[in-house]
PDB file of C-alpha atoms in Angstrom:
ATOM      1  CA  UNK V 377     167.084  81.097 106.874  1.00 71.00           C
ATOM      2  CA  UNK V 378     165.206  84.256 106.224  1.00 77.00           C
ATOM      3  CA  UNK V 379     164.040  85.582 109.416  1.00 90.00           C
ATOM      4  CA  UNK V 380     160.287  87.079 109.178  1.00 94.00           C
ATOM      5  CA  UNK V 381     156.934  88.118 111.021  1.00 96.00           C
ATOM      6  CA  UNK V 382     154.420  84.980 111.224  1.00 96.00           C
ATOM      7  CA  UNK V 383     150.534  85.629 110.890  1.00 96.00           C
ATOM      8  CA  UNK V 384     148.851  82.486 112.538  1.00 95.00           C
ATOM      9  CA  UNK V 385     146.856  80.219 110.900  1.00 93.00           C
ATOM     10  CA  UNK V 386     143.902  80.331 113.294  1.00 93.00           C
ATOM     11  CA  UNK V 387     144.513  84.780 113.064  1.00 92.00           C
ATOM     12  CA  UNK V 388     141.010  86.138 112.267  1.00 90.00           C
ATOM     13  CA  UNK V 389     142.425  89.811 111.387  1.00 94.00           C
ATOM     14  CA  UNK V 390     141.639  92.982 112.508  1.00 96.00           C
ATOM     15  CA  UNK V 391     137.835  94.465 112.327  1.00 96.00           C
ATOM     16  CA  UNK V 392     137.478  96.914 109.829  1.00 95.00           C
ATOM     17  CA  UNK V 393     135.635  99.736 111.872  1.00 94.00           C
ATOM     18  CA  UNK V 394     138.801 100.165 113.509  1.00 96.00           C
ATOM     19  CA  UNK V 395     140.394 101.213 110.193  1.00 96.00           C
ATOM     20  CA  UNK V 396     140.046 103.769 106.893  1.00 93.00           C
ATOM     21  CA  UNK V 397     138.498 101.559 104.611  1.00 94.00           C
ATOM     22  CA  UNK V 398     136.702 102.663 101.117  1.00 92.00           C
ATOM     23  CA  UNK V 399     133.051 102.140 101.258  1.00 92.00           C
ATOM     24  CA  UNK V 400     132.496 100.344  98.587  1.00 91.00           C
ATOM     25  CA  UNK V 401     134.978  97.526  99.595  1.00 93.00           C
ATOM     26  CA  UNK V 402     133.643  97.478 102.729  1.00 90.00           C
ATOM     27  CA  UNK V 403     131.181  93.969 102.564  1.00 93.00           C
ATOM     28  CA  UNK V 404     134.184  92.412 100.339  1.00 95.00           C
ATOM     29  CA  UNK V 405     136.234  92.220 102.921  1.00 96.00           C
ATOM     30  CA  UNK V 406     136.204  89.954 106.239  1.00 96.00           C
ATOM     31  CA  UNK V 407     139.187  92.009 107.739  1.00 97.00           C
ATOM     32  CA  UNK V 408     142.587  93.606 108.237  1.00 97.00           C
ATOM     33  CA  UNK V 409     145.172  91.172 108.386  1.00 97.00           C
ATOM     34  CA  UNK V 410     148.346  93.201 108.298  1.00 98.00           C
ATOM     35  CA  UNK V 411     147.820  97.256 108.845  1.00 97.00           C
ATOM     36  CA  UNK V 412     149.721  99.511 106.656  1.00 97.00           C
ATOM     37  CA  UNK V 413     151.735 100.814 109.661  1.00 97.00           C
ATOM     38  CA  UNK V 414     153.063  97.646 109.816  1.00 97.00           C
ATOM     39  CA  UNK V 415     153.754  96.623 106.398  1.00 98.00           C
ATOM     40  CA  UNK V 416     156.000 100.470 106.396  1.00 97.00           C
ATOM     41  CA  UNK V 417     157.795  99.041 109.776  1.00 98.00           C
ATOM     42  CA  UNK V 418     158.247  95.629 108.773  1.00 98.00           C
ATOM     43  CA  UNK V 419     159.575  96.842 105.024  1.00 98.00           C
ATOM     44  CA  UNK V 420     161.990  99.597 106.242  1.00 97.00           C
ATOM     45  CA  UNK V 421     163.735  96.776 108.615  1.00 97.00           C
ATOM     46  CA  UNK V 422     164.229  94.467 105.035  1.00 97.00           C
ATOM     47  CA  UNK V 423     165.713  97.841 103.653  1.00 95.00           C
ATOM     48  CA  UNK V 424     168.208  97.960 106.267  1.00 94.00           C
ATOM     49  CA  UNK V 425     168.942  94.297 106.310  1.00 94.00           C
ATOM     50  CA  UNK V 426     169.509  94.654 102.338  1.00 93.00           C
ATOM     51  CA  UNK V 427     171.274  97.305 102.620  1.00 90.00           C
ATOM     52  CA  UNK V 428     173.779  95.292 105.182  1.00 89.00           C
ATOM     53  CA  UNK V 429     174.388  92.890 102.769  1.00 89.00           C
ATOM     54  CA  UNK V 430     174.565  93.853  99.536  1.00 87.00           C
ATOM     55  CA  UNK V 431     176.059  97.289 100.496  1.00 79.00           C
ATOM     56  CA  UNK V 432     178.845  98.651  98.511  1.00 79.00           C
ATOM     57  CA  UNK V 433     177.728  96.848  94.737  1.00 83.00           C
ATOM     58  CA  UNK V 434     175.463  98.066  92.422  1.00 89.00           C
ATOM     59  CA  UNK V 435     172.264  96.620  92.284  1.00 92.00           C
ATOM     60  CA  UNK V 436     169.831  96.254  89.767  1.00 93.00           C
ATOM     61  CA  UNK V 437     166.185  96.078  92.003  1.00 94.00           C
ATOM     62  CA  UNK V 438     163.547  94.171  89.436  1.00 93.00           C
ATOM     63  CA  UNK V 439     160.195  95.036  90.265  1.00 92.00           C
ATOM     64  CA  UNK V 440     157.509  92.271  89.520  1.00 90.00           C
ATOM     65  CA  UNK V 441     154.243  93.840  88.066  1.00 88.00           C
ATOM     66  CA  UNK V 442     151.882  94.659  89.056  1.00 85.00           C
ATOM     67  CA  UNK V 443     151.245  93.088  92.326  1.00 86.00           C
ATOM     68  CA  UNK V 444     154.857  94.236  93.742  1.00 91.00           C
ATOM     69  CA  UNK V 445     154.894  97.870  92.347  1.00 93.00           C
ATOM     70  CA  UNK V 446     153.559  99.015  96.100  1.00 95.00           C
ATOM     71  CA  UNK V 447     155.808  97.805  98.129  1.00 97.00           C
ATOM     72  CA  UNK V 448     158.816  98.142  95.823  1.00 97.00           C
ATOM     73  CA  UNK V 449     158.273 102.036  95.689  1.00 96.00           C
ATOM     74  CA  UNK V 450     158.224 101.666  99.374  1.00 97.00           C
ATOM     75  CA  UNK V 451     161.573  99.990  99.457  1.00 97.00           C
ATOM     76  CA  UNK V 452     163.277 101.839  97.467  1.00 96.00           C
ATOM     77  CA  UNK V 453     162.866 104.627  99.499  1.00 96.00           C
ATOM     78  CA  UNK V 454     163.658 103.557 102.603  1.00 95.00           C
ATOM     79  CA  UNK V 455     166.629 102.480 101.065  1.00 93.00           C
ATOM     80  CA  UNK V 456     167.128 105.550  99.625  1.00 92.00           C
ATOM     81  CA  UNK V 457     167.096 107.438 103.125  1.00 93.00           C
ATOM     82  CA  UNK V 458     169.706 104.508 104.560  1.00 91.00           C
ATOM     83  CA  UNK V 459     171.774 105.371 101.184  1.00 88.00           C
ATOM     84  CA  UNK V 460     171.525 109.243 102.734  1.00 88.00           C
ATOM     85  CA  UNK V 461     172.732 108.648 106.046  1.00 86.00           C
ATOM     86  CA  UNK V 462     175.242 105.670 106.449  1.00 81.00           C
ATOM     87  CA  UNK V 463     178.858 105.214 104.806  1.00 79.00           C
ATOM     88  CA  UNK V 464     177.798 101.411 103.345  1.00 75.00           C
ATOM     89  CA  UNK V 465     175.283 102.830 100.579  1.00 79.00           C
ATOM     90  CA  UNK V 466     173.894 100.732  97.568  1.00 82.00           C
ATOM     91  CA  UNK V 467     173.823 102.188  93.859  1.00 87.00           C
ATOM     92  CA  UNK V 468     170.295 101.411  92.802  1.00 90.00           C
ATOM     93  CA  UNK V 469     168.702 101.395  88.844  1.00 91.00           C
ATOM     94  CA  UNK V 470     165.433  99.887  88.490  1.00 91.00           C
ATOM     95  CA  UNK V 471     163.631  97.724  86.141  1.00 89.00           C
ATOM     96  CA  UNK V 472     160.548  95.645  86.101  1.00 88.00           C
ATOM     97  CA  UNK V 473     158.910  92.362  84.681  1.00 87.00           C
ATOM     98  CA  UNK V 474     155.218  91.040  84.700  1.00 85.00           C
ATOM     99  CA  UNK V 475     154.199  87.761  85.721  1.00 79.00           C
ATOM    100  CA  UNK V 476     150.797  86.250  85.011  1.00 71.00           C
ATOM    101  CA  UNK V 477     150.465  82.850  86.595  1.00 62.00           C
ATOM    102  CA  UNK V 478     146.356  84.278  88.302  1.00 55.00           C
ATOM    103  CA  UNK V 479     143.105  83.182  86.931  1.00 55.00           C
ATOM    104  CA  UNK V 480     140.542  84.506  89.358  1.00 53.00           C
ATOM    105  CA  UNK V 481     141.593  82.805  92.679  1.00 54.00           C
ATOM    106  CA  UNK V 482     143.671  80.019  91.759  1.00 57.00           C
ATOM    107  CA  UNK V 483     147.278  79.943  91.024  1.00 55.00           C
ATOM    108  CA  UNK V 484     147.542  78.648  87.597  1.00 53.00           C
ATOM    109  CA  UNK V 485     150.712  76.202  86.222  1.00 55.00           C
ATOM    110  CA  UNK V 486     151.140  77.914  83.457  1.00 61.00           C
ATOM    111  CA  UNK V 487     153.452  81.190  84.201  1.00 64.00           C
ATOM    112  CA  UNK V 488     153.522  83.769  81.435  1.00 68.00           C
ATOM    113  CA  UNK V 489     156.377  86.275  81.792  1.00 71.00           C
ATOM    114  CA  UNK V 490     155.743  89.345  80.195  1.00 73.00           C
ATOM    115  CA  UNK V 491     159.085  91.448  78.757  1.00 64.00           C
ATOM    116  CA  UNK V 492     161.551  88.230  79.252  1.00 54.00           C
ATOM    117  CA  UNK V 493     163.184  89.307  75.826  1.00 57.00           C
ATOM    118  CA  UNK V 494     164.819  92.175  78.398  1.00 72.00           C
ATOM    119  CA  UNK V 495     166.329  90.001  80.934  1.00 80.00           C
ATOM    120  CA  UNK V 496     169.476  89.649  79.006  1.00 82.00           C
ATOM    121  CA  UNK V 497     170.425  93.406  79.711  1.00 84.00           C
ATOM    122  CA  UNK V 498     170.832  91.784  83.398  1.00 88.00           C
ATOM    123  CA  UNK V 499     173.803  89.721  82.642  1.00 90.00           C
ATOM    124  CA  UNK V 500     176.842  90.279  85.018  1.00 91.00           C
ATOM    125  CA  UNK V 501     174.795  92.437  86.873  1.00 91.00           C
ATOM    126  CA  UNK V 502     173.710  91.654  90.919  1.00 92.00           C
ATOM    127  CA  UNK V 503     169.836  91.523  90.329  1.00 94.00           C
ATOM    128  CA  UNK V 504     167.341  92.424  93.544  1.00 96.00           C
ATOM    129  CA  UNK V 505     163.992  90.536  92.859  1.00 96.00           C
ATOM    130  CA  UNK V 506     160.832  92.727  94.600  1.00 96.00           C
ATOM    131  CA  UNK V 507     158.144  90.646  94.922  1.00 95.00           C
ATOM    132  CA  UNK V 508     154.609  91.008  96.690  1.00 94.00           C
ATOM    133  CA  UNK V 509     154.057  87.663  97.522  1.00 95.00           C
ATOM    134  CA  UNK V 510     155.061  83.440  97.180  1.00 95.00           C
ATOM    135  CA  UNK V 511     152.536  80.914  97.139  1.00 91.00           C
ATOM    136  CA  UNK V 512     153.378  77.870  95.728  1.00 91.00           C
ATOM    137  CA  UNK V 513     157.035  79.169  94.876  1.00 92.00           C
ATOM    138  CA  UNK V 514     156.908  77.956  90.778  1.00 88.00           C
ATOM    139  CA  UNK V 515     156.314  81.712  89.454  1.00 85.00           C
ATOM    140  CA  UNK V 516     159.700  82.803  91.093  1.00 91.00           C
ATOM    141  CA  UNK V 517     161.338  79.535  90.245  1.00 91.00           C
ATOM    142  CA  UNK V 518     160.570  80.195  86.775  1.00 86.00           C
ATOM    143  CA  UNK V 519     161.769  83.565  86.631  1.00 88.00           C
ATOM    144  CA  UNK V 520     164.977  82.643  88.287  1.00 92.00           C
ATOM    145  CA  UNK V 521     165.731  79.699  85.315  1.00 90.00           C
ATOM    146  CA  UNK V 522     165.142  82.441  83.178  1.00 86.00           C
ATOM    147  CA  UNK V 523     167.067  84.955  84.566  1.00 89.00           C
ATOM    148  CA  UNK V 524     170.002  82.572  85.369  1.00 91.00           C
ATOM    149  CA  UNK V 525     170.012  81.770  81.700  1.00 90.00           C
ATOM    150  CA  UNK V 526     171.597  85.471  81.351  1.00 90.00           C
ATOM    151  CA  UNK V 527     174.336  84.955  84.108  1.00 94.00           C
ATOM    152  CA  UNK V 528     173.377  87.978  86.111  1.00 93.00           C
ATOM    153  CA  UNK V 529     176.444  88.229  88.627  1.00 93.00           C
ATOM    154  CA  UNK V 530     174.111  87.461  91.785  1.00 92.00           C
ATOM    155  CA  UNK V 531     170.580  87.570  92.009  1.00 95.00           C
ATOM    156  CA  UNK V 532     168.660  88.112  95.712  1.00 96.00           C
ATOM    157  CA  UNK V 533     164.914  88.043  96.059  1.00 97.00           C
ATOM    158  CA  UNK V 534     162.802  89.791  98.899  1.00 98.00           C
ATOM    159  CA  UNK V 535     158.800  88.941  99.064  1.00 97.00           C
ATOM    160  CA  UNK V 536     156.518  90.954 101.137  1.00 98.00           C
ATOM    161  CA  UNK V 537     154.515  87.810 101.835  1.00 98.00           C
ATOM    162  CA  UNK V 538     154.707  84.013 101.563  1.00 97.00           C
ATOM    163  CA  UNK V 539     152.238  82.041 101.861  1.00 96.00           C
ATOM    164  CA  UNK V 540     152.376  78.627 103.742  1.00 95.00           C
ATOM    165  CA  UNK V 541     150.112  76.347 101.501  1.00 93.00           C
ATOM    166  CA  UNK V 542     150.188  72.473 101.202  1.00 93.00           C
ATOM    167  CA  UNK V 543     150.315  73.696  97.411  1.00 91.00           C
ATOM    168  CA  UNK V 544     154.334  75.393  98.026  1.00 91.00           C
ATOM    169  CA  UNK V 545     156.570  73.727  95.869  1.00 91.00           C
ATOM    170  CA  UNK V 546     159.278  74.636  99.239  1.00 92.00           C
ATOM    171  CA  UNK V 547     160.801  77.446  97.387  1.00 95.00           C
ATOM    172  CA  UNK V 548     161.962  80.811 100.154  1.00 96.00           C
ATOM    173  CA  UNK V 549     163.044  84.126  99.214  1.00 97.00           C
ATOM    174  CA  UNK V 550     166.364  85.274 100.366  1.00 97.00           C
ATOM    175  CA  UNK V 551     164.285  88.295 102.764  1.00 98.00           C
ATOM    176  CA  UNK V 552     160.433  87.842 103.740  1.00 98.00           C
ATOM    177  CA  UNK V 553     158.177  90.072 105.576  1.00 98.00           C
ATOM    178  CA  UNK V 554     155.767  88.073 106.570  1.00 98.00           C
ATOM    179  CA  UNK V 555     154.504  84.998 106.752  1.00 97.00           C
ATOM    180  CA  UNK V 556     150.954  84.509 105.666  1.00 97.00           C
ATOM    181  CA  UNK V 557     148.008  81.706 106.617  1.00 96.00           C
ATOM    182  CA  UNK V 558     146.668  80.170 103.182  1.00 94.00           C
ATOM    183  CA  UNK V 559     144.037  82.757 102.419  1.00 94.00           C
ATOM    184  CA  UNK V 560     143.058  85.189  99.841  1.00 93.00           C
ATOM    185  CA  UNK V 561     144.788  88.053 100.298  1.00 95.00           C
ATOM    186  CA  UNK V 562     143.883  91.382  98.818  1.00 96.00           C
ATOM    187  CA  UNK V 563     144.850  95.249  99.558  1.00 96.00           C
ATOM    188  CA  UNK V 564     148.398  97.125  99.462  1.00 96.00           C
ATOM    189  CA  UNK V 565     148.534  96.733  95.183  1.00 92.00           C
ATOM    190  CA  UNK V 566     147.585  93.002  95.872  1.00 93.00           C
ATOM    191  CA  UNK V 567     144.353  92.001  93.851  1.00 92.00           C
ATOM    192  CA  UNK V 568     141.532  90.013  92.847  1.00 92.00           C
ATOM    193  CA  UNK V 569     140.963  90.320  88.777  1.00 90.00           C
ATOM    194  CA  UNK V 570     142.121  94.197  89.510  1.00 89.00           C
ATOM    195  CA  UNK V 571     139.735  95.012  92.195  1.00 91.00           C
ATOM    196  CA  UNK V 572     141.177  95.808  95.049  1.00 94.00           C
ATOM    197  CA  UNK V 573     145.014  97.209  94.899  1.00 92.00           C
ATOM    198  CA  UNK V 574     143.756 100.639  95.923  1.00 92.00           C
ATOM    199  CA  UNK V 575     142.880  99.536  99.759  1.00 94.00           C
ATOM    200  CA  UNK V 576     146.501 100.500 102.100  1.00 95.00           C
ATOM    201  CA  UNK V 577     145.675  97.475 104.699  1.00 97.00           C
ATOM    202  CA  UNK V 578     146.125  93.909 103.197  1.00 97.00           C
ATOM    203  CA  UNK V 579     143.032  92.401 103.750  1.00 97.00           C
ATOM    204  CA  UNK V 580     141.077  88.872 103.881  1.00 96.00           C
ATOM    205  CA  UNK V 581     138.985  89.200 100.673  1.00 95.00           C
ATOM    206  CA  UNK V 582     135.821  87.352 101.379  1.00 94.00           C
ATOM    207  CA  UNK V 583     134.339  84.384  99.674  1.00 91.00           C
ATOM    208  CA  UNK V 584     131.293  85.871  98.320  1.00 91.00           C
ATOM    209  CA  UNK V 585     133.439  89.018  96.879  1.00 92.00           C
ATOM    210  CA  UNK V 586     135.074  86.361  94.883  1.00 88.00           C
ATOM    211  CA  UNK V 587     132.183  85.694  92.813  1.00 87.00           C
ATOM    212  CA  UNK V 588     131.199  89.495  92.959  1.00 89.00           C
ATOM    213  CA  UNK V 589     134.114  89.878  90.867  1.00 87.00           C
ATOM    214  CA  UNK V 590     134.677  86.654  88.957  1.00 85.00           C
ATOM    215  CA  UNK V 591     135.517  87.252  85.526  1.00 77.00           C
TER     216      UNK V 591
END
């Protein structure tokens, strides 16, 4: 089992004042629930861990849009420095997908995947999914029936977050950063209709910011 960093349930964040926040997201937000510094820690420890295990092949890291694009530039790097400075490196080329399975604040059963038609350059290959974050587990399980459909040669995924919600269909990445309690999180290119991937802290979006920004 993937080992990770628990928030509690019953965790009410960090207050704001204590943190660079832009002004005018400032009465969106209730507070911090994970500060960047952490997130950087916490994400250069799944580098190494990656690195440990699928050392030595060449991997193919898929970055899922546009949620993930944040901490996958983060990753990459850090496992760009390990690549610099230990004798079990990993060949890296990039690519990246979009997933749409979001309307407003609900998680939707209908998952759109947007440039599928280019999964089948991934065949034979060993295939790194970057994600941001798993809530209910059926956007990643339909990306993975998709992807399998090409016979990539192994596929691995590592989420930032996962969410534990009644809602979870049970699915776990192979590497997690953290787990979450089953709110609204926004901040760190995580969003609400768009608003909101600009903030460094992931953040408790509050409930009146999500009619603020309703669409």
């Amino acid at each position: 089992m993937a080992a990770y960093l628990e928030i509690a349930d019953d965790s009410k964040g960090h207050e704001l004042s204590l943190f660079c926040v832009p002004k005018h997201y400032e009465e969106d937000l209730d507070s911090v629930i994970i500060p960047n510094g952490l997130i950087k820690d916490r994400t250069e420890r799944l580098a190494r861990d990656i690195v440990r295990d699928m050392g030595g092949h060449h991997i193919v890291a898929l970055c899922v849009l546009k949620g993930g694009y944040k901490f996958f530039a983060d990753l990459m790097d850090y496992i760009k420095t390990l690549n610099r400075n230990i004798d079990k490196s990993v060949p890296l080329t990039v690519d990246f997908i979009r997933l749409k399975s979001y309307s407003n604040d609900q998680s939707t059963n209908c998952v759109k995947v947007i440039g599928g038609d280019e999964l089948s350059a991934l065949t034979g290959k060993n295939v790194l999914i970057v994600e941001d974050i798993v809530e209910t587990g059926r956007t990643m399980e339909t990306l993975l029936k998709l992807l399998n459909e090409c016979h990539p040669k192994m596929v691995k995924v590592v989420s930032l977050l996962v969410k534990r919600t009644p809602r979870s269909s049970g699915y776990r990445p192979d590497y997690i950063g953290f787990e979450v309690p089953d709110k609204f999180l926004v901040g760190y290119a995580l969003d609400y209709n768009e608003y909101f991937r600009d903030l460094s802290h992931i953040c408790i979006l509050s409930d009146s910011a999500k009619e603020k920004y309703k669409v």
